[in-house]
Tab-separated table of C-alpha atoms in Angstrom:
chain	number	residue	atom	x	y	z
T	1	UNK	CA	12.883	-6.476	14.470
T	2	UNK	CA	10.521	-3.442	15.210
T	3	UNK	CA	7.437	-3.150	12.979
T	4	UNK	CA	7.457	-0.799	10.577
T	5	UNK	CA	4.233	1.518	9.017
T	6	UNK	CA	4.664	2.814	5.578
T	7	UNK	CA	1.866	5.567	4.308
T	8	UNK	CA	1.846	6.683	0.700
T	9	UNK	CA	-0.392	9.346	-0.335
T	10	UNK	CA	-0.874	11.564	-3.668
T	11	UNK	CA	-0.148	15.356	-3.867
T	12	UNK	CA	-2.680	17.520	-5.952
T	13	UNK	CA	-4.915	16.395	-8.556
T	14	UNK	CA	-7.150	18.176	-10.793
T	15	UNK	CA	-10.467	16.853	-11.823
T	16	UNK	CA	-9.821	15.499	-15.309
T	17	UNK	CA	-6.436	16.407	-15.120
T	18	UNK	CA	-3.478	14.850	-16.961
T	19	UNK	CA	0.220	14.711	-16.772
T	20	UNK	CA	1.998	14.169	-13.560
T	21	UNK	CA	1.510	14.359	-9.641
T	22	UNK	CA	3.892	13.532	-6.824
T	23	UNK	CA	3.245	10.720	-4.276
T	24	UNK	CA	5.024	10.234	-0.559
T	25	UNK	CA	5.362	7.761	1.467
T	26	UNK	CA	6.780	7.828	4.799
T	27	UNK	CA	8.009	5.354	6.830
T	28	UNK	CA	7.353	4.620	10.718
T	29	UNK	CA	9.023	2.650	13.218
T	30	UNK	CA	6.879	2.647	16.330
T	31	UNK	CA	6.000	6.089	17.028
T	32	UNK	CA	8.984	7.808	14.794
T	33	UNK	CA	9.209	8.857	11.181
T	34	UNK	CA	12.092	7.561	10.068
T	35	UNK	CA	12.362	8.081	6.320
T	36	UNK	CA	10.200	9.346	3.336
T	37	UNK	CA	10.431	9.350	-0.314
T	38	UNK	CA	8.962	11.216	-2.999
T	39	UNK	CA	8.259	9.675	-6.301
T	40	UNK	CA	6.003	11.165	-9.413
T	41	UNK	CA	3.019	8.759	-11.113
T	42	UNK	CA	0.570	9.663	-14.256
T	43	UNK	CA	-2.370	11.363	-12.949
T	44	UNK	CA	-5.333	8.525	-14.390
T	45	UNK	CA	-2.227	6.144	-15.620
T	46	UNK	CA	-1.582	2.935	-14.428
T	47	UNK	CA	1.899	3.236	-12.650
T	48	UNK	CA	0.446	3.154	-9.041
T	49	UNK	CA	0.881	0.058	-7.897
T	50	UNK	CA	4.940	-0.092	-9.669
T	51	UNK	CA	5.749	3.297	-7.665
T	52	UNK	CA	4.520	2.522	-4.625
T	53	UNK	CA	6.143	-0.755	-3.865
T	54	UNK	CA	9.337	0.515	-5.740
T	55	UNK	CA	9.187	3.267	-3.354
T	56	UNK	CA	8.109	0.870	-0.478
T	57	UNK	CA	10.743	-1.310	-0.992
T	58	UNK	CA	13.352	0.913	-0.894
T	59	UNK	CA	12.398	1.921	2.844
T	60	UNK	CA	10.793	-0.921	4.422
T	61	UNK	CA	11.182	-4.669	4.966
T	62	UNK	CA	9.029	-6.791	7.077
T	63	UNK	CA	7.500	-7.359	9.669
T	64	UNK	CA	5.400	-4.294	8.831
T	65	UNK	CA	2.592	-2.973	6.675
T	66	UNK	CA	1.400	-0.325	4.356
T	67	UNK	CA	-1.571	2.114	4.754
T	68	UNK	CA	-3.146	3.998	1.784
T	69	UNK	CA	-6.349	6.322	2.274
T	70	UNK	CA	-7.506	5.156	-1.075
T	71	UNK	CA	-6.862	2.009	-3.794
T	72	UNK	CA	-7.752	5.359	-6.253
T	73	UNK	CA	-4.198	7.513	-5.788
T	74	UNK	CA	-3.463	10.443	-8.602
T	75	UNK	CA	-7.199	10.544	-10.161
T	76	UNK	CA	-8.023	6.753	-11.184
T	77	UNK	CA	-4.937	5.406	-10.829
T	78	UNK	CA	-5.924	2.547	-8.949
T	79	UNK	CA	-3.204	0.337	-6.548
T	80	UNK	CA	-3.646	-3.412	-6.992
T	81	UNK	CA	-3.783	-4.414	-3.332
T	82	UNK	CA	-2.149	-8.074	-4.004
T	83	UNK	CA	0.261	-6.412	-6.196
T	84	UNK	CA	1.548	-3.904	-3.822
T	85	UNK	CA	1.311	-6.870	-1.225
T	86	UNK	CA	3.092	-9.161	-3.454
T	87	UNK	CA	5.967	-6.377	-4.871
T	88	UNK	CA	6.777	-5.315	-0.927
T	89	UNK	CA	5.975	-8.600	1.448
T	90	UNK	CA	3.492	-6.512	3.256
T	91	UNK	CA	0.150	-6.439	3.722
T	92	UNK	CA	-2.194	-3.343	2.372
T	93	UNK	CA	-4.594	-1.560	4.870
T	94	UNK	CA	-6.719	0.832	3.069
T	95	UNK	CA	-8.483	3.588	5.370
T	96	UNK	CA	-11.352	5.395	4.608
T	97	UNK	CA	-13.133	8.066	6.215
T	98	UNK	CA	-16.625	7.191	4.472
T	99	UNK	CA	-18.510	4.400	3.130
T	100	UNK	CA	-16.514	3.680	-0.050
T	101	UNK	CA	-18.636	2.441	-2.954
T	102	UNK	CA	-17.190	0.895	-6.395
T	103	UNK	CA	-20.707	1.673	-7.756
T	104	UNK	CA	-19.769	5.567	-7.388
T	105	UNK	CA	-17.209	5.259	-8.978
T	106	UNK	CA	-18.492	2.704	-12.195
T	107	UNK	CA	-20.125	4.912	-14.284
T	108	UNK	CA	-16.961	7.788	-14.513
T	109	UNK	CA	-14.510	5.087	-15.014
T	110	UNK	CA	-16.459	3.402	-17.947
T	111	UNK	CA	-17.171	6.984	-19.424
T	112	UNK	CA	-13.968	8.009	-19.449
T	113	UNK	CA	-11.068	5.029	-19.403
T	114	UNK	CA	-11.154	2.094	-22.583
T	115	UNK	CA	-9.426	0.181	-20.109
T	116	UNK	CA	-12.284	0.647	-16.924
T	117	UNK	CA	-12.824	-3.269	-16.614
T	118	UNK	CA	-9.127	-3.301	-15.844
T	119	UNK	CA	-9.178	-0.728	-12.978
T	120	UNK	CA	-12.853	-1.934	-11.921
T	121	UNK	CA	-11.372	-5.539	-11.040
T	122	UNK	CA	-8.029	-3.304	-9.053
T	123	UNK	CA	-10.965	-1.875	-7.426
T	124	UNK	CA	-12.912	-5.063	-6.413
T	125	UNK	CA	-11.676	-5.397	-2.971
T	126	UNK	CA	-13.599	-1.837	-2.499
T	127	UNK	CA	-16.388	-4.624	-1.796
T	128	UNK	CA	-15.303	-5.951	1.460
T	129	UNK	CA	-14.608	-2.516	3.030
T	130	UNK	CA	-15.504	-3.294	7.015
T	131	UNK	CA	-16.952	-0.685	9.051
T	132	UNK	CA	-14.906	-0.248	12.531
T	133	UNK	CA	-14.877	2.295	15.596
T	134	UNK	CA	-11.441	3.015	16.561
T	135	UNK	CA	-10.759	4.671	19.943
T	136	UNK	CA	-11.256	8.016	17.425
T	137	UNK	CA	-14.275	7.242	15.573
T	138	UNK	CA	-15.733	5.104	12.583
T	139	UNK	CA	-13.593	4.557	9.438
T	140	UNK	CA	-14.087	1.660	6.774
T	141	UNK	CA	-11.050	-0.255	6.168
T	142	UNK	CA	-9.881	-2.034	3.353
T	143	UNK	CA	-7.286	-5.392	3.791
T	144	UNK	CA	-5.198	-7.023	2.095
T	145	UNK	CA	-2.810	-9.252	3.901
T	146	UNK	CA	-3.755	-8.925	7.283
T	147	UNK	CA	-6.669	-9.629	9.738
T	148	UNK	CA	-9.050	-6.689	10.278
T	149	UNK	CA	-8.630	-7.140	13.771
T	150	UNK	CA	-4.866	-6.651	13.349
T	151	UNK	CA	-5.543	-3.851	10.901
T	152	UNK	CA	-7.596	-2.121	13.764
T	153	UNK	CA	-4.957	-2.814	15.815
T	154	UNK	CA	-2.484	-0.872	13.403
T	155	UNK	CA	-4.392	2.043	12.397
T	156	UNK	CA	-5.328	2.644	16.681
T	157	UNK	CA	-1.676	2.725	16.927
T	158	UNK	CA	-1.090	5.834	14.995
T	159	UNK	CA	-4.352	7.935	15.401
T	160	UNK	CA	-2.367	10.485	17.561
T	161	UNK	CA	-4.818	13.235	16.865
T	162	UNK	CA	-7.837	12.256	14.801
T	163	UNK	CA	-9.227	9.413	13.481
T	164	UNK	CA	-6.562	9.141	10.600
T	165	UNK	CA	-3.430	7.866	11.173
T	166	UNK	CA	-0.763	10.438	11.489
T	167	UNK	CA	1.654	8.483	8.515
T	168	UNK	CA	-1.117	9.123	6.177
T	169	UNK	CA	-2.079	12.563	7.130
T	170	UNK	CA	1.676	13.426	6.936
T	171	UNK	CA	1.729	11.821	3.237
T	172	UNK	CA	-0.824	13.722	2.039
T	173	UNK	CA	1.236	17.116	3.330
T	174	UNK	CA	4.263	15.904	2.322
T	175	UNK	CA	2.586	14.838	-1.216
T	176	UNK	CA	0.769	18.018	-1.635
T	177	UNK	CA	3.364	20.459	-0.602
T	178	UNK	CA	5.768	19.018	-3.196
T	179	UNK	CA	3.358	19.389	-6.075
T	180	UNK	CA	2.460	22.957	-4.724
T	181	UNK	CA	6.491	23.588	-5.248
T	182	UNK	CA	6.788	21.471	-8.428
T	183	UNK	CA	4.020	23.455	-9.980
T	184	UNK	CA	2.341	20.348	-10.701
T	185	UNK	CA	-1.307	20.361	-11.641
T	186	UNK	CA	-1.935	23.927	-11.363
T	187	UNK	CA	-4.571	25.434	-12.772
């Protein structure tokens, strides 16, 4: 059975904004899309996690894993990495293009969200971001699931043209462009 990549991103988002935004995630056998799927969370709600491996499930089975740029997706929406692992089989790799800090983030969260000890403990594993070099340059990855050597492995595996892997770059379009046609979080 052919291993299969699966990278969900989140379409537009204001600051402080509220109601709805689109997420995508597109599947990848080897070097190949092979399907994608739009689906719609609460911008700073709590459905993350629910969509994504709904969504997930729906295109992928193992052997196989998921990539995120972010546990934050749709403001502070926050995916529980053992959920997500737990709802799909797979394990989570979570790739960042800077240093990600929880501390950042701490002070908005408890300012703004009665529930921020909830999403701070979804955000825990923030903590043991490892700093790599990839054939493309230095990212910080997140796992859940999976070796970080394996991870690295993964992630080198689809950084066709920078140091991002193409399923999540192609997310993000996908993700964006439907909210742009939606008319979802416009100003």
């Amino acid at each position: 059975m052919a291993f299969t990549v699966v990278a969900c991103d989140d379409g537009e988002v204001r600051k402080l904004g509220e109601g709805l935004t689109t997420v995508a995630c597109i599947a990848y056998r080897e070097l190949w899309p092979f399907d994608a799927s739009l689906g719609l969370i609460r911008v700073d709600g709590l459905d993350a996690t629910s969509v994504l491996s709904g969504m997930i499930s729906l295109m992928a089975r193992p052997p196989g894993a998921v990539l995120l740029d972010s546990i934050t997706i749709g403001g502070f929406n926050v995916v529980s990495l053992p959920g997500l692992s737990r709802l799909t089989g797979m394990p989570a790799i979570v790739v960042y293009s800077y240093e990600p800090s929880v501390e950042r983030l701490e002070a908005p969260l408890r300012q703004h969200f009665a529930d921020a000890e909830l999403r701070l403990r979804a955000l825990a594993p923030i903590r043991g971001a490892r700093r790599v070099m990839t054939r493309r340059g230095e990212l910080y990855l997140v796992t859940w699931g999976i070796e970080l050597s394996e991870a690295v492995k993964v992630v080198e595996a689809y950084q066709y043209f920078t140091k991002v892997p193409e399923p999540i770059r192609v997310a993000h379009r996908l993700a964006s462009e439907a909210s742009r046609l939606m008319g979802l979080q416009q100003a």
